[in-house]
Every structure is written in structure tokens, then in C-alpha cells.
CSV table of C-alpha atoms in Angstrom, one decimal:
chain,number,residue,atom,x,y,z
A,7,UNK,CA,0.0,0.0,0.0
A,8,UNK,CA,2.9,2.3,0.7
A,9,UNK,CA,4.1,1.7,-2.7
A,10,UNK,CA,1.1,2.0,-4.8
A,11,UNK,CA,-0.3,5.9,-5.3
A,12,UNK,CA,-3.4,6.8,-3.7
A,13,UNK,CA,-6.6,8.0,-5.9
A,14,UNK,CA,-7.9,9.7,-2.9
A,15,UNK,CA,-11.2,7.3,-3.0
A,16,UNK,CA,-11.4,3.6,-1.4
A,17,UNK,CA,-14.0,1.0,-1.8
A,18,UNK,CA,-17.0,1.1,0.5
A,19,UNK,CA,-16.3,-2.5,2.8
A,20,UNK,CA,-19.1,-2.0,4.7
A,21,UNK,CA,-23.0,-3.3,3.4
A,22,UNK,CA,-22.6,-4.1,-0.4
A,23,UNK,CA,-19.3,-3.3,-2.1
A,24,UNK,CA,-20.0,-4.9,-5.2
A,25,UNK,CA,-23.3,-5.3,-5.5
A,26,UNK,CA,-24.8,-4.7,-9.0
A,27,UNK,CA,-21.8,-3.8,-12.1
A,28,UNK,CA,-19.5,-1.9,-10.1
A,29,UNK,CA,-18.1,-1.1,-6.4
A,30,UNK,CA,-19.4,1.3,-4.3
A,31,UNK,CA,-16.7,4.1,-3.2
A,32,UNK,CA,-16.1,6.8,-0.8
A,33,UNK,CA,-13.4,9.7,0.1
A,34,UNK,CA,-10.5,8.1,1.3
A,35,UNK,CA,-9.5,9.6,4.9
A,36,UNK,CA,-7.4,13.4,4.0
A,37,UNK,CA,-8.4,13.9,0.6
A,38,UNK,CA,-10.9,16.1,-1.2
A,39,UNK,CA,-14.4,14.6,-0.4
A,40,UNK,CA,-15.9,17.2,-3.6
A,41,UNK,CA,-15.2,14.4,-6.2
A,42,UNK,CA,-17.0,11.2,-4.6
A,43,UNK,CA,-20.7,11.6,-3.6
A,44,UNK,CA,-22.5,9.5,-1.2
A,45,UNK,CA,-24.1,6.5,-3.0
A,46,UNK,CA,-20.9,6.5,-6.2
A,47,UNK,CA,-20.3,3.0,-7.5
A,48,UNK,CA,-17.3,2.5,-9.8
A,49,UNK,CA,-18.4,1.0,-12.6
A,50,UNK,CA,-15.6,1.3,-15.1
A,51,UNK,CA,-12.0,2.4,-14.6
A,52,UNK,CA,-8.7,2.6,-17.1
A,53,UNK,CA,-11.9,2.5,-20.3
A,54,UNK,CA,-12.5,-1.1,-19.1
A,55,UNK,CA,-15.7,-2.2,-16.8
A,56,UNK,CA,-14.8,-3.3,-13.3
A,57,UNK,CA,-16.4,-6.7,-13.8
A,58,UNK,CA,-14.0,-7.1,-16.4
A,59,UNK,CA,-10.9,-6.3,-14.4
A,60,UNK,CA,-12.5,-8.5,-11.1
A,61,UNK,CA,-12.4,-11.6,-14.1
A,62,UNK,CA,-8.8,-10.7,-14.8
A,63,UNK,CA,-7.8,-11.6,-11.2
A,64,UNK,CA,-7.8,-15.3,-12.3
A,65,UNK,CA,-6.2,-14.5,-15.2
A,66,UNK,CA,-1.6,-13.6,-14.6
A,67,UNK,CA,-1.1,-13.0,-18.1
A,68,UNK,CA,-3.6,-10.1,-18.1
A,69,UNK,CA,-2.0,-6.5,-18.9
A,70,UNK,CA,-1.8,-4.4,-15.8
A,71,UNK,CA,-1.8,-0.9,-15.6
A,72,UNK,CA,0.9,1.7,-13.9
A,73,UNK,CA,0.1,4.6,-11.6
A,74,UNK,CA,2.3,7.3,-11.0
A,75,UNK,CA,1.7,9.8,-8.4
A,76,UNK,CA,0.2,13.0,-11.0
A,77,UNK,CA,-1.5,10.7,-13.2
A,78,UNK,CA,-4.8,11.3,-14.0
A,79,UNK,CA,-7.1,8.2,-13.7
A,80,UNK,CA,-10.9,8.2,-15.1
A,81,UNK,CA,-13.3,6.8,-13.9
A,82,UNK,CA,-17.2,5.8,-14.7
A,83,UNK,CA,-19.4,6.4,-12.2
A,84,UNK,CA,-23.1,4.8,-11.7
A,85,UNK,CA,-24.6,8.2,-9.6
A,86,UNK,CA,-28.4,8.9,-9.2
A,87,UNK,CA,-29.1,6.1,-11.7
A,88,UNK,CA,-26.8,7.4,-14.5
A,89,UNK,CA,-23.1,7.1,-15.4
A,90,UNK,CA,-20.5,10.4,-15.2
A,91,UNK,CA,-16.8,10.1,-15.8
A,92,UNK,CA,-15.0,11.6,-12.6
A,93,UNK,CA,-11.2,12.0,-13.2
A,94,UNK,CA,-8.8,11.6,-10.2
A,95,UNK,CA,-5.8,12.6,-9.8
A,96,UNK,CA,-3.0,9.9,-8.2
A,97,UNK,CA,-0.8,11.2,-5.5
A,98,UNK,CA,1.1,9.5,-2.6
A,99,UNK,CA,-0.5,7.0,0.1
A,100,UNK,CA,-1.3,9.0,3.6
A,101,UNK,CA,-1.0,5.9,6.2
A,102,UNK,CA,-1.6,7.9,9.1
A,103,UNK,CA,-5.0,9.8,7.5
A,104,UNK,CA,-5.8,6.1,6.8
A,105,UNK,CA,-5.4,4.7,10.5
A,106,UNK,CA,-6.3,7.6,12.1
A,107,UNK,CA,-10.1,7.0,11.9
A,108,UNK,CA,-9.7,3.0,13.3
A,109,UNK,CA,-7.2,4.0,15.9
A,110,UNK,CA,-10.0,3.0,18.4
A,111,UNK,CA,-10.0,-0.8,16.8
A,112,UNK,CA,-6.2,-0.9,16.6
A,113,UNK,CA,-5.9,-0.3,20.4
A,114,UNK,CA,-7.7,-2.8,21.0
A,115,UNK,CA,-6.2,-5.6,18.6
A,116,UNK,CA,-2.8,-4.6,20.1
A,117,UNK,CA,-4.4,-5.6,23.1
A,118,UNK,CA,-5.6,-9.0,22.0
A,119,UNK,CA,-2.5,-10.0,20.5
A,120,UNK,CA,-0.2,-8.7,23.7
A,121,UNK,CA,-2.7,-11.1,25.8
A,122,UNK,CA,-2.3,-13.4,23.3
A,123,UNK,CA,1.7,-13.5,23.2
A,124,UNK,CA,1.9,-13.1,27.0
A,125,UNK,CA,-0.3,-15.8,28.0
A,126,UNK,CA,1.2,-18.2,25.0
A,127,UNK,CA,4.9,-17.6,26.3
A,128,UNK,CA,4.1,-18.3,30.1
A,129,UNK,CA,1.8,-21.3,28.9
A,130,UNK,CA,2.9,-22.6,25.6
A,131,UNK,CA,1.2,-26.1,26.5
A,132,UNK,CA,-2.1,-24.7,26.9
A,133,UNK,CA,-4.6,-25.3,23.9
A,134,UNK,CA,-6.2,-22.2,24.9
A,135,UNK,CA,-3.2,-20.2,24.9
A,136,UNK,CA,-2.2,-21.2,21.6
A,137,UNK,CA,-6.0,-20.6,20.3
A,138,UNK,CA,-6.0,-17.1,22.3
A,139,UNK,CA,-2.3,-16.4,20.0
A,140,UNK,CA,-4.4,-17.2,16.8
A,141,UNK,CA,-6.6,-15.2,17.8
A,142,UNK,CA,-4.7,-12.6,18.5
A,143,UNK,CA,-2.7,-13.0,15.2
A,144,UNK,CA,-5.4,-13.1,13.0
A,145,UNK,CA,-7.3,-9.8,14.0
A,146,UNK,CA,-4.3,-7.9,13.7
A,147,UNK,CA,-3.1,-9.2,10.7
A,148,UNK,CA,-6.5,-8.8,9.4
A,149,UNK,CA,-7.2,-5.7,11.2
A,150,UNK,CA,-4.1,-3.1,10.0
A,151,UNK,CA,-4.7,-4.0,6.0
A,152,UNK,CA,-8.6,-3.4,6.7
A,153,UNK,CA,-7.2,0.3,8.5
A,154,UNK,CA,-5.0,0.7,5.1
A,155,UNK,CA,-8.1,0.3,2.8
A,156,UNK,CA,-8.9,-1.6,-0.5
A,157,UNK,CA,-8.9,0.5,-3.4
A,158,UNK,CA,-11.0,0.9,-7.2
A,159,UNK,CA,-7.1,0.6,-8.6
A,160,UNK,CA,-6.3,-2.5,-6.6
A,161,UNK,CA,-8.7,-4.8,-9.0
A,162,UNK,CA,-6.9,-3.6,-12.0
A,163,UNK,CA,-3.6,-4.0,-10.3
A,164,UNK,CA,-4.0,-7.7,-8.9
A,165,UNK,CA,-1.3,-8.1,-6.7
A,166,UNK,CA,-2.8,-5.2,-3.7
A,167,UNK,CA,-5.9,-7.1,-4.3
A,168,UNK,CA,-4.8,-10.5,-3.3
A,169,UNK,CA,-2.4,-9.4,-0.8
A,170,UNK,CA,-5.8,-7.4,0.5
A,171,UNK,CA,-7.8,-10.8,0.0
A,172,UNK,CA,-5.1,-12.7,2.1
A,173,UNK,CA,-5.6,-10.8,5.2
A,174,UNK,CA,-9.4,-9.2,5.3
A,175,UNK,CA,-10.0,-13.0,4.1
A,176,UNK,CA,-7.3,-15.6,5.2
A,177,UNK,CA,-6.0,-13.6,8.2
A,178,UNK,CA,-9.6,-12.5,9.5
A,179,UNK,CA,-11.1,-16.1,9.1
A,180,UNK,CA,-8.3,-17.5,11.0
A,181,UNK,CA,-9.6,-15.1,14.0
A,182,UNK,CA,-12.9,-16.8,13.9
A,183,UNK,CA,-11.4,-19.7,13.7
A,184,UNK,CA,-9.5,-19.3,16.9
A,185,UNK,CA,-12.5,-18.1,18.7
A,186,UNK,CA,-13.9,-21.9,18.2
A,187,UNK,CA,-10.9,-23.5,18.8
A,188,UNK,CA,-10.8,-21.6,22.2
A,189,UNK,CA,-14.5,-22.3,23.1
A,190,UNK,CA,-13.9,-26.1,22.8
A,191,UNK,CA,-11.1,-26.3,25.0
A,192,UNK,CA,-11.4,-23.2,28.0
A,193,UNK,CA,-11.4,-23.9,30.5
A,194,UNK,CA,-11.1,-27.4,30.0
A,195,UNK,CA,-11.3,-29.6,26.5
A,196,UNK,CA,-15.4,-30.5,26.1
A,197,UNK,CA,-15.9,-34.3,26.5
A,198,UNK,CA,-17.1,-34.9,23.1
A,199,UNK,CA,-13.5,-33.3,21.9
A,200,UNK,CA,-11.1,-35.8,24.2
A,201,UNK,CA,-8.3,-36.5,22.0
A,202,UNK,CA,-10.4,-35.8,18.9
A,203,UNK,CA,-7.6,-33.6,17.6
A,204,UNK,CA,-9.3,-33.7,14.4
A,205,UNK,CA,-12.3,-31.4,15.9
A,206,UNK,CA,-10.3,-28.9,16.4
A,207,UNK,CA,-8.8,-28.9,12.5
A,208,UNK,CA,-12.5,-28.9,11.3
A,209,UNK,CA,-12.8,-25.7,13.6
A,210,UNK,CA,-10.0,-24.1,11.3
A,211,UNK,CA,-11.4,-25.5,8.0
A,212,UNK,CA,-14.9,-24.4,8.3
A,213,UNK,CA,-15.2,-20.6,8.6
A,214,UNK,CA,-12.6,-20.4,5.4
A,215,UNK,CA,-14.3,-23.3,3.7
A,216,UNK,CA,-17.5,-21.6,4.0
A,217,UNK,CA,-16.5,-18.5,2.0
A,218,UNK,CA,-14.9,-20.4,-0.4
A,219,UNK,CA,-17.7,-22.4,-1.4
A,220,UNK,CA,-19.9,-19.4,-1.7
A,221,UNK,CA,-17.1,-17.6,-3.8
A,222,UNK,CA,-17.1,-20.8,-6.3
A,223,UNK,CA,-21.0,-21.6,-6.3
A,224,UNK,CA,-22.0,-17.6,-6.9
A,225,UNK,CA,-19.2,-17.9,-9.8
A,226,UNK,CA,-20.5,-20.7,-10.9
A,227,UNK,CA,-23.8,-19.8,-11.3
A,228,UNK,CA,-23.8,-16.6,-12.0
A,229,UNK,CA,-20.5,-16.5,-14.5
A,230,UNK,CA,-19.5,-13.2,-13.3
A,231,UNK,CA,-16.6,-12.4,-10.7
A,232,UNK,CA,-18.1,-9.2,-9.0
A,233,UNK,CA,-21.1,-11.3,-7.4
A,234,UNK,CA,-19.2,-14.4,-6.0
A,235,UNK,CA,-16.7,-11.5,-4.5
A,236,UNK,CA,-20.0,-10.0,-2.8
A,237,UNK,CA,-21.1,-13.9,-1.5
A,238,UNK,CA,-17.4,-13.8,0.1
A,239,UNK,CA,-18.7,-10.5,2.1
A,240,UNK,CA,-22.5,-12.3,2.6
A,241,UNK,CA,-20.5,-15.5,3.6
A,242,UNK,CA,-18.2,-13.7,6.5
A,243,UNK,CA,-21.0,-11.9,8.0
A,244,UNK,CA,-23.1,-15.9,8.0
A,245,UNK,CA,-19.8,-17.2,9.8
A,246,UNK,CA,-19.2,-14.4,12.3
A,247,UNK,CA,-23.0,-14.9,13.6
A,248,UNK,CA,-22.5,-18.7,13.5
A,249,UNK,CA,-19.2,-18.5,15.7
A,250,UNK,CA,-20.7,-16.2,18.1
A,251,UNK,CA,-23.8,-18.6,18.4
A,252,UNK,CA,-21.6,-21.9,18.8
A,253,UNK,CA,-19.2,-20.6,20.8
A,254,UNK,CA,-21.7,-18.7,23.6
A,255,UNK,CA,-23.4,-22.2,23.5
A,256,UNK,CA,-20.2,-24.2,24.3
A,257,UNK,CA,-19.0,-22.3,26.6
A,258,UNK,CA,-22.9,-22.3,28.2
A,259,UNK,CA,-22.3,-26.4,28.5
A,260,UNK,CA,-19.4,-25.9,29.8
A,261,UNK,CA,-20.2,-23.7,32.5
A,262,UNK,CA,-23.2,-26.0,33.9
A,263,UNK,CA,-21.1,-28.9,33.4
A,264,UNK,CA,-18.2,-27.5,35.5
A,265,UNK,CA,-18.0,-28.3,39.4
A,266,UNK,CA,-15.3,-25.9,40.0
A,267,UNK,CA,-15.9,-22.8,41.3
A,268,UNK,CA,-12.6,-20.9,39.9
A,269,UNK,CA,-13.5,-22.5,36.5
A,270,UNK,CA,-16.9,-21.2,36.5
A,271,UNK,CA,-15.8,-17.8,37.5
A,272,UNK,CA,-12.7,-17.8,34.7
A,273,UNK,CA,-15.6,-19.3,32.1
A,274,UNK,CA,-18.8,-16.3,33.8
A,275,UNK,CA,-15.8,-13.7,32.3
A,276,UNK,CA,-14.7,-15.0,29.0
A,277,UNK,CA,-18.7,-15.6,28.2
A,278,UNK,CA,-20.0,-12.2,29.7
A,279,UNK,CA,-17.1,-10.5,27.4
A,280,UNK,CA,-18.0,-12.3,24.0
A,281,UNK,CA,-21.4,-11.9,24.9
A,282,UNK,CA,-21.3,-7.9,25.3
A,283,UNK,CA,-18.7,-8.1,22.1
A,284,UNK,CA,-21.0,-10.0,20.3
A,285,UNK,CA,-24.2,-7.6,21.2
A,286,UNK,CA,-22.7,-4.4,20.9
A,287,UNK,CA,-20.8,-5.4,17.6
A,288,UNK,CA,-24.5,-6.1,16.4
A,289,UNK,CA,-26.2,-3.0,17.3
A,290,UNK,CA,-23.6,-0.8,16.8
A,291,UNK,CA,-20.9,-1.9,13.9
């Protein structure tokens, strides 16, 4: 991201980013908010349409474009049900504009994975410890590309767009991940896991296995790119509300399974917390 010249917009991550022929955009964090409007969806950039460009993501051998900070970069623009050409003008990546405005999240992933080290280092044995360093991992690694932003000129470039991919997809669904991995074994590994080592694995493959079934059947049966890339965002938000479920309900068993007191305390916390989380992130995100 550092490398690649900002256009001063970034794609809209939040409800439907590409939904319909295009991807909906907004002002990127210290630049001129005059030239995007509320409600702008990219629909065609460098002449070409941007389902066209999401296709060539499969396709190496495709010719990429170059930016250079001063070029002028055109884009088509689906606004109030008609298209405009807006041109943009590429200039250098702000980092700090960017992370300025998630500061509050990046506080608190710091925090998760400083718990996560810490308690991995003193108890490196513990399943839960490694489950809480996954967790830990995966937000943050997740967390700081999703602060840097995707943008409209990462589709055409490829490379920013799969690097994006690997850690708003990979890196985040390894989070969920850990947050089942830690509700079948805190305090203590459920009965029905034992030794089943191979519960735990399924716990990784499933939240990534989800979206990438949804990604190849929307493909599939749509024959475009842009829609299985909005399943992906439809298929994330299924698995975060399925985790949060499964997990509160694990760690529910546990609790009236448990006969010690210290255990049912250490398990009240960790539940009440996700719980809030879980709430709060509902209402409010």
C-alpha cells in the first residue's frame, strides 16, 4: 500500500461493495471529499468495466496498468441512476490519514494479541493459549490492512488485491477460527472433543471453507466475478453470527457442566465479554 499511489477514494467495505456492475466508493480519509458523492459505485476504470478487471484476477497473463503519483485516472461512475466520468488525480499513500479514523479498533487488537503472546509464552502447553495467540494473530493481521483500505485501482492491479484478500480473508477467518478453537477447549477440552484432535482442525477448515464455497458456487452460477466476490462479504458476516452462536453455547455447557468454582468464574468472564462483544458489535458496527 505504501508503494502504490493513492486516488484519494477507497472501496465502501461496509454493506454491499459490489453489489450490482460496479463497487461502491467513498473519500479516502485526508483527501478532497468534492469528487465522490454518497451512493458512487465504480463502474468502469482505465476504459474497461470493473467486472471485467474482477475476471482478470484469475487470469496472470492479463496486462496491468501503472500509476504514478500525477497521473490522471478516469473513472465511470453509476450516480443517481446514470453514469459520469469523474477523473482523479493519483498522488502519494497518507498511512496515518488512513489509521487515524480506526485507531479505536487498533488499540484494541494490540491488546488482544499482547494477551495473546503473553499468556502463549508463560503457557505454551495450553490449547487455549495457543487458540487465544491465533486469535490474537489473525485480528491484527486482518485488522491493520482493513485500517489501510482496499482501493478501485487494486482490481486492476492484482497483486494489492490479493495481498488485500489474504488478510481481510485468510487472516480475519483464522480469528474466527480461533474463537472456536478456544471455546472447545477453556477452560477445559469439552468431552465430546477428548483427543479428537481432528475437531479442532474442522474448527479451522470451516469458517474459510464456507466462504470459499460461496465464492465458487456464486461464480458458478452466476458467470460473473463481481457477485461471488460480494457472496465472500455475505458469507463472512453468515460465519461471524455462526461462531458467536456456537461458541456462547459451548462455553454455556461448559459452565453447567463445571463443578469448579474458579473455572466457573474464569468461564462467567470470557462468556459475559464475548457476549457484550458480540451484542454491541450487532447493534452498533
Amino acid at each position: 500500500r505504501l508503494t502504490t499511489p493513492a486516488d484519494g477514494t477507497e472501496v465502501l467495505l461496509t454493506g454491499e461493495p459490489f453489489a450490482g456492475a460496479g463497487v461502491s466508493v467513498v473519500a479516502a480519509p485526508g483527501s478532497d471529499p468534492a469528487t465522490i458523492q454518497p451512493g458512487d459505485r465504480v463502474v468502469a476504470v482505465f476504459g474497461r468495466p470493473i467486472e471485467d478487471w474482477a475476471a482478470a484476477l484469475l487470469s496472470p497473463a492479463t496486462s496491468r496498468p501503472s500509476i504514478q503519483p500525477g497521473d490522471a485516472v478516469v473513472y465511470s461512475l453509476e450516480r443517481d441512476g446514470r453514469v459520469v466520468d469523474v477523473t482523479v488525480t493519483a498522488g502519494p499513500f497518507d498511512p496515518a490519514a488512513a489509521l487515524s479514523e480506526d485507531w479505536g479498533v487498533l488499540v484494541l487488537v494490540l491488546a488482544m494479541l499482547l494477551v495473546g503472546i503473553s499468556l502463549y509464552v508463560r503457557r505454551a502447553d495450553e490449547s487455549a493459549t495457543r487458540a487465544l495467540l491465533v486469535i490474537g494473530t489473525g485480528m491484527a493481521a486482518s485488522t491493520l490492512p482493513w485500517g489501510l483500505g482496499l482501493h478501485v485501482p487494486d482490481l486492476a492491479l492484482g497483486t494489492t488485491f490479493w495481498l488485500f484478500a489474504l488478510a481481510a480473508g485468510f487472516a480475519y477467518s483464522l480469528f474466527w477460527s480461533g474463537v472456536l478453537h478456544f471455546a472447545l477447549v477453556f477452560p477445559g477440552r469439552h468431552r465430546f472433543v477428548g483427543s479428537r484432535r481432528r475437531l479442532v482442525a474442522i474448527a479451522y477448515a470451516i469458517p474459510i471453507g464456507l466462504q470459499l464455497a460461496a465464492i465458487v458456487v456464486t461464480g458458478i452460477a452466476t458467470g460473473r466475478t463481481l457477485p461471488a466476490l460480494a457472496a465472500w462479504v455475505d458469507a463472512q458476516a453468515v460465519v461471524q453470527v455462526v461462531v458467536i452462536v456456537v461458541a456462547l453455547c459451548l462455553m454455556g455447557s461448559a459452565y453447567w457442566r463445571l463443578d469448579d468454582p474458579a473455572s466457573r468464574i474464569q468461564l462467567r468472564w470470557i462468556a459475559g465479554a464475548v457476549g457484550l462483544a458480540a451484542l454491541s458489535g450487532m447493534l452498533l458496527w
